Structures are given as C-alpha cells and as structure tokens.
Short mmCIF file of C-alpha atoms in Angstrom, two decimals:
data_model
loop_
_atom_site.label_atom_id
_atom_site.label_comp_id
_atom_site.label_asym_id
_atom_site.label_seq_id
_atom_site.Cartn_x
_atom_site.Cartn_y
_atom_site.Cartn_z
CA MET A 1 -4.26 4.59 -3.89
CA ILE A 2 -7.36 5.02 -6.04
CA VAL A 3 -8.17 8.30 -7.78
CA THR A 4 -11.65 8.91 -9.19
CA ASP A 5 -13.13 12.08 -10.63
CA ARG A 6 -14.54 12.91 -7.17
CA MET A 7 -12.13 11.60 -4.55
CA VAL A 8 -8.77 10.08 -3.65
CA PHE A 9 -8.78 6.89 -1.60
CA LEU A 10 -5.65 6.18 0.45
CA HIS A 11 -5.09 2.58 1.49
CA LEU A 12 -3.80 2.06 5.05
CA GLN A 13 -2.32 -1.39 5.62
CA LYS A 14 -4.61 -4.09 7.08
CA SER A 15 -7.44 -1.60 7.60
CA GLY A 16 -10.14 -2.57 5.11
CA GLY A 17 -8.48 -0.89 2.16
CA THR A 18 -8.47 -3.91 -0.15
CA PHE A 19 -12.26 -4.08 0.15
CA LEU A 20 -12.67 -0.43 -0.87
CA ASN A 21 -10.06 -0.71 -3.62
CA LYS A 22 -11.98 -3.57 -5.20
CA MET A 23 -15.32 -1.80 -4.81
CA LEU A 24 -14.12 1.40 -6.44
CA GLU A 25 -12.38 -0.41 -9.30
CA HIS A 26 -15.43 -2.61 -9.88
CA CYS A 27 -18.12 0.04 -9.61
CA VAL A 28 -16.62 3.41 -10.56
CA PRO A 29 -15.60 3.67 -14.25
CA ALA A 30 -13.37 6.70 -13.56
CA ALA A 31 -11.38 4.91 -10.82
CA ARG A 32 -7.64 4.66 -11.48
CA ARG A 33 -5.21 2.70 -9.34
CA ILE A 34 -2.13 4.88 -8.91
CA GLY A 35 -0.16 2.60 -6.63
CA TYR A 36 -0.33 0.41 -3.53
CA HIS A 37 -0.21 1.86 0.01
CA LEU A 38 1.14 5.11 -1.41
CA PRO A 39 1.05 8.15 0.91
CA TYR A 40 -0.71 11.40 0.13
CA ARG A 41 2.52 13.02 -1.04
CA GLU A 42 2.37 10.70 -4.08
CA VAL A 43 -1.07 11.91 -5.24
CA PRO A 44 -0.67 13.19 -8.81
CA ASP A 45 -1.12 16.92 -9.40
CA GLU A 46 -4.45 16.44 -11.14
CA GLY A 47 -5.86 14.81 -8.00
CA ARG A 48 -4.62 17.31 -5.41
CA HIS A 49 -7.88 19.29 -5.41
CA LEU A 50 -9.98 16.21 -4.61
CA PRO A 51 -11.19 15.23 -1.12
CA VAL A 52 -9.28 12.40 0.53
CA VAL A 53 -10.97 9.32 1.98
CA GLY A 54 -9.24 6.67 4.07
CA THR A 55 -9.75 4.09 6.80
CA VAL A 56 -8.32 3.26 10.21
CA ARG A 57 -8.76 0.44 12.70
CA SER A 58 -7.97 -0.29 16.31
CA PRO A 59 -4.18 -0.58 16.66
CA TRP A 60 -4.64 -3.61 18.92
CA ALA A 61 -6.59 -5.34 16.14
CA PHE A 62 -4.12 -4.21 13.48
CA TYR A 63 -1.18 -5.89 15.17
CA VAL A 64 -3.04 -9.17 15.57
CA SER A 65 -4.17 -9.12 11.94
CA TRP A 66 -0.73 -8.17 10.64
CA PHE A 67 1.10 -10.80 12.71
CA HIS A 68 -1.16 -13.67 11.69
CA PHE A 69 -1.34 -12.61 8.05
CA GLN A 70 2.45 -12.63 7.81
CA LEU A 71 2.73 -15.84 9.81
CA GLY A 72 0.50 -17.56 7.26
CA LEU A 73 2.54 -16.53 4.23
CA PRO A 74 5.07 -18.92 2.66
CA LYS A 75 7.45 -15.95 2.42
CA PRO A 76 6.70 -13.21 4.99
CA ASN A 77 7.89 -9.69 4.26
CA PRO A 78 11.29 -8.46 5.54
CA LEU A 79 9.67 -6.38 8.29
CA PHE A 80 8.08 -9.46 9.85
CA VAL A 81 11.26 -11.50 9.46
CA ILE A 82 13.28 -8.79 11.22
CA VAL A 83 10.96 -8.05 14.17
CA SER A 84 10.05 -11.71 14.76
CA ASP A 85 13.60 -13.08 14.41
CA ALA A 86 12.53 -15.04 11.34
CA GLY A 87 9.34 -16.28 12.97
CA VAL A 88 10.97 -17.58 16.15
CA LEU A 89 9.42 -14.97 18.46
CA ASN A 90 5.81 -15.19 19.62
CA PHE A 91 3.16 -12.50 19.21
CA ASP A 92 4.06 -10.62 22.41
CA ALA A 93 7.78 -10.36 21.64
CA THR A 94 7.25 -9.58 17.97
CA ILE A 95 4.82 -6.73 18.62
CA ARG A 96 7.05 -5.29 21.34
CA ASN A 97 9.81 -5.13 18.75
CA LEU A 98 7.50 -3.63 16.15
CA VAL A 99 6.01 -0.85 18.27
CA ALA A 100 9.53 0.20 19.35
CA LEU A 101 11.11 -0.21 15.92
CA GLY A 102 11.88 3.50 15.51
CA SER A 103 14.39 3.36 18.36
CA ASP A 104 15.92 -0.03 17.49
CA GLU A 105 18.87 0.95 15.31
CA GLN A 106 20.05 -2.59 14.68
CA ARG A 107 16.71 -3.72 13.29
CA LEU A 108 16.19 -0.43 11.44
CA ALA A 109 19.50 -0.88 9.65
CA ARG A 110 18.54 -4.40 8.62
CA LEU A 111 15.15 -3.21 7.40
CA GLU A 112 16.67 -0.33 5.45
CA ALA A 113 19.04 -2.73 3.73
CA ALA A 114 16.12 -5.01 2.79
CA LEU A 115 13.79 -2.32 1.42
CA PRO A 116 13.74 -1.25 -2.23
CA GLU A 117 14.65 2.22 -3.48
CA GLN A 118 11.35 2.60 -5.35
CA TYR A 119 7.73 1.74 -4.63
CA GLN A 120 6.56 -1.73 -5.59
CA ARG A 121 3.18 -3.07 -6.74
CA GLY A 122 2.29 -4.85 -3.52
CA GLY A 123 3.28 -5.66 0.02
CA ILE A 124 3.75 -3.10 2.76
CA ASN A 125 5.43 -0.86 0.16
CA LEU A 126 7.84 1.01 2.37
CA ILE A 127 11.03 2.23 0.69
CA LYS A 128 14.50 3.04 1.98
CA ALA A 129 13.66 6.75 2.22
CA ASP A 130 10.94 5.97 4.80
CA ILE A 131 13.50 4.78 7.32
CA ALA A 132 14.72 8.31 8.05
CA ASP A 133 11.18 9.26 9.07
CA LEU A 134 10.82 6.10 11.15
CA ARG A 135 14.03 6.92 13.02
CA ARG A 136 12.50 10.25 14.04
CA TRP A 137 9.15 8.75 14.96
CA ASP A 138 8.23 8.67 18.63
CA GLY A 139 5.32 6.25 18.59
CA GLY A 140 4.03 2.86 17.51
CA PHE A 141 4.43 1.39 14.06
CA TYR A 142 0.75 1.54 13.13
CA SER A 143 0.66 5.22 14.05
CA PHE A 144 3.73 5.71 11.86
CA LEU A 145 1.92 4.12 8.91
CA TYR A 146 -1.13 6.29 9.63
CA ASP A 147 0.87 9.51 9.82
CA ARG A 148 2.91 8.60 6.74
CA LEU A 149 -0.22 7.93 4.70
CA TYR A 150 -2.35 10.95 5.57
CA SER A 151 0.26 13.64 6.28
CA GLY A 152 -0.33 16.64 4.04
CA ALA A 153 -3.96 15.84 3.25
CA ALA A 154 -6.39 18.60 4.20
CA ASP A 155 -9.18 17.22 6.42
CA PRO A 156 -9.20 13.64 5.17
CA VAL A 157 -12.43 11.73 5.79
CA ILE A 158 -11.32 8.66 7.74
CA VAL A 159 -13.80 5.84 8.24
CA LEU A 160 -13.43 3.27 11.02
CA THR A 161 -12.80 -0.19 9.60
CA GLU A 162 -15.05 -1.66 12.29
CA GLN A 163 -18.02 0.24 10.78
CA LEU A 164 -16.83 0.35 7.20
CA ARG A 165 -19.83 -1.02 5.32
CA SER A 166 -22.30 1.31 7.01
CA ASP A 167 -20.20 4.44 7.48
CA ILE A 168 -18.68 4.59 3.99
CA LYS A 169 -22.14 4.92 2.41
CA PRO A 170 -22.90 8.50 3.54
CA VAL A 171 -19.34 9.51 2.62
CA LEU A 172 -19.72 8.17 -0.92
CA GLU A 173 -23.17 9.70 -1.21
CA ARG A 174 -21.83 13.11 -0.20
CA LEU A 175 -19.10 12.80 -2.83
CA GLY A 176 -21.54 11.83 -5.56
CA HIS A 177 -20.79 8.10 -5.83
CA LEU A 178 -24.19 7.05 -4.41
CA PRO A 179 -26.98 6.14 -4.94
CA ASP A 180 -25.52 3.48 -7.18
CA ALA A 181 -26.76 -0.09 -7.54
CA CYS A 182 -23.27 -1.55 -8.00
CA ILE A 183 -21.81 0.10 -4.89
CA SER A 184 -24.87 -0.69 -2.78
CA SER A 185 -24.75 -4.33 -3.85
CA PHE A 186 -21.01 -4.58 -3.22
CA LEU A 187 -21.32 -3.14 0.28
CA ALA A 188 -24.17 -5.50 1.08
CA ASP A 189 -22.87 -8.73 -0.43
CA ALA A 190 -19.12 -8.74 -1.09
CA PRO A 191 -17.06 -10.82 1.34
CA PRO A 192 -14.09 -9.43 3.27
CA PHE A 193 -10.82 -9.54 1.36
CA ASN A 194 -7.21 -10.20 2.37
CA VAL A 195 -8.18 -11.37 5.86
CA SER A 196 -6.02 -13.33 8.27
CA LYS A 197 -7.09 -16.22 10.48
CA HIS A 198 -6.95 -15.54 14.20
CA GLY A 199 -9.08 -15.46 17.32
CA ALA A 200 -10.55 -12.46 19.12
CA PRO A 201 -7.77 -9.82 19.11
CA ALA A 202 -8.11 -9.04 22.82
CA ALA A 203 -7.13 -12.64 23.64
CA TYR A 204 -3.58 -12.11 22.35
CA TYR A 205 -2.71 -9.38 24.85
CA ASP A 206 -1.77 -9.38 28.48
CA GLN A 207 -2.24 -6.13 30.38
CA ALA A 208 1.34 -4.96 29.89
CA LEU A 209 1.32 -5.35 26.10
CA ALA A 210 -2.16 -3.83 25.79
CA GLU A 211 -1.01 -0.79 27.74
CA LEU A 212 2.18 -0.52 25.69
CA VAL A 213 0.25 -0.46 22.40
CA GLY A 214 -2.21 2.06 23.82
CA GLN A 215 0.63 4.34 24.84
CA ARG A 216 2.78 3.95 21.74
CA ASP A 217 -0.16 4.29 19.34
CA ARG A 218 -2.00 6.95 21.32
CA ILE A 219 -2.24 9.23 18.27
CA VAL A 220 -4.64 6.81 16.59
CA VAL A 221 -6.26 5.67 19.84
CA GLU A 222 -7.11 9.18 21.03
CA ARG A 223 -7.98 10.66 17.64
CA HIS A 224 -10.47 7.94 16.80
CA GLY A 225 -11.73 7.02 20.26
CA TYR A 226 -10.44 3.46 20.45
CA THR A 227 -10.32 1.53 23.69
CA PHE A 228 -8.98 -1.92 24.45
CA GLY A 229 -11.60 -4.59 25.04
CA ALA A 230 -13.06 -7.92 24.06
CA ASP A 231 -15.13 -6.31 21.28
CA LEU A 232 -12.07 -5.61 19.13
CA SER A 233 -12.59 -6.67 15.52
#
C-alpha cells in the first residue's frame, strides 16, 4: 500500500503492483509505503478521503504467474506448500486445490496454523484472521484476494495489468501526478519487476481447468471483461 497526498494505491498480488510501487516511491516525494498487500481496511485515517487506485489481471494468467513464481523460489510460501503438497503436484492439481481452498477444511487448518498473527513486510501477507473470511468465500482464490483488498473502498479505479503502462497515465493525470518527467520516463523505460518465468498462460490449461477458473473467479472475469484465450499475458 502506497499513500500519497492525492491517492492510495492498493497492491494486489502478482498483478503489476510492484511496478507501480516502485514508480510511486521513485517519482512522488509524498509517497509513503504503509505496508505490503494490505487491504483497504488498513488505510490510515488520514488517507480515507483519498481516491483508491489498484490493478487486476486475468485470473488464468494470475494462477500461472503465481505457480511458477513460487516454484522458482528456494523456499516457497506456506500457501504453495500446502496446495501443491510440497511441490509434488503439477500445475493442474495445484490450481484445482487453490481455487477450492475455501471449502477444503484440512488445508485451511494447515494454512491457518502456518500464518502469522500480524502483517509482515513481504510475501502474500495473509494473517490468521483472514482464514475466517476464506472459509465463508464461495469463489476462487484470486477473487478472494481481490475482494479482500478492495472491499470498503468507494469506487476504486482499477487498471488492467495487461494495459498498465498506457492506462495508468490518464488516471495519474486526473489525480494530479502527471505531466511529470520522472513518471513518464518510468512508464516508458522501466522493466517489469518481480516476474516469473513461464510460457503463454493459455498453454497450461486444458478445457476443464480453464472452465473451472472461469466459474470460480467469475467475479473478476465478469467485472473486468476477461475471457480465456491464447492472448493471455
């Protein structure tokens, strides 16, 4: 979460947030990092009047990015360990476990035991208290993260990760952070950050898994007009 004098930026996991965090901290003197992946309910009182900006990406692409990012870590987070059976399961089986996590009491109990009581400075930054909400959640895991992050924010401006560099510019301009040479240069020249190595996301899905993700994460799919296809990024 970044708070400036003109906006609050909420960072949704694996959805281009690291790029915008770095841009705001580099280019906006008033930018303050409040925490990492914190939901709107954690915005400090002095920032509650500010407009909220965030990002979202295709759920199909999110799961591919998340899986391969964790797979490449020397020590994956507890969530990955639990839904992948410590890395034994392949992409299909792992994502099936993840999108149905809210109804899997055995894995939920293990995750709850592994999570901290308080927010941390990195990682997925879920805490034990989030598990109660996940138990009640009737949807996919990415949609849970999305709802958790933005719930309570009035009309957040949510930019598609797939069009981030172009679509964030008019948002920042409207909020008074453009024109600015630093921001313009960053958007034009800065590389992606915190990326994972994988092929085209559509290649990791068979029809059954693609349909399952579309159904479980329909809140994000329908709200932002996503469809499954080879152009996923």
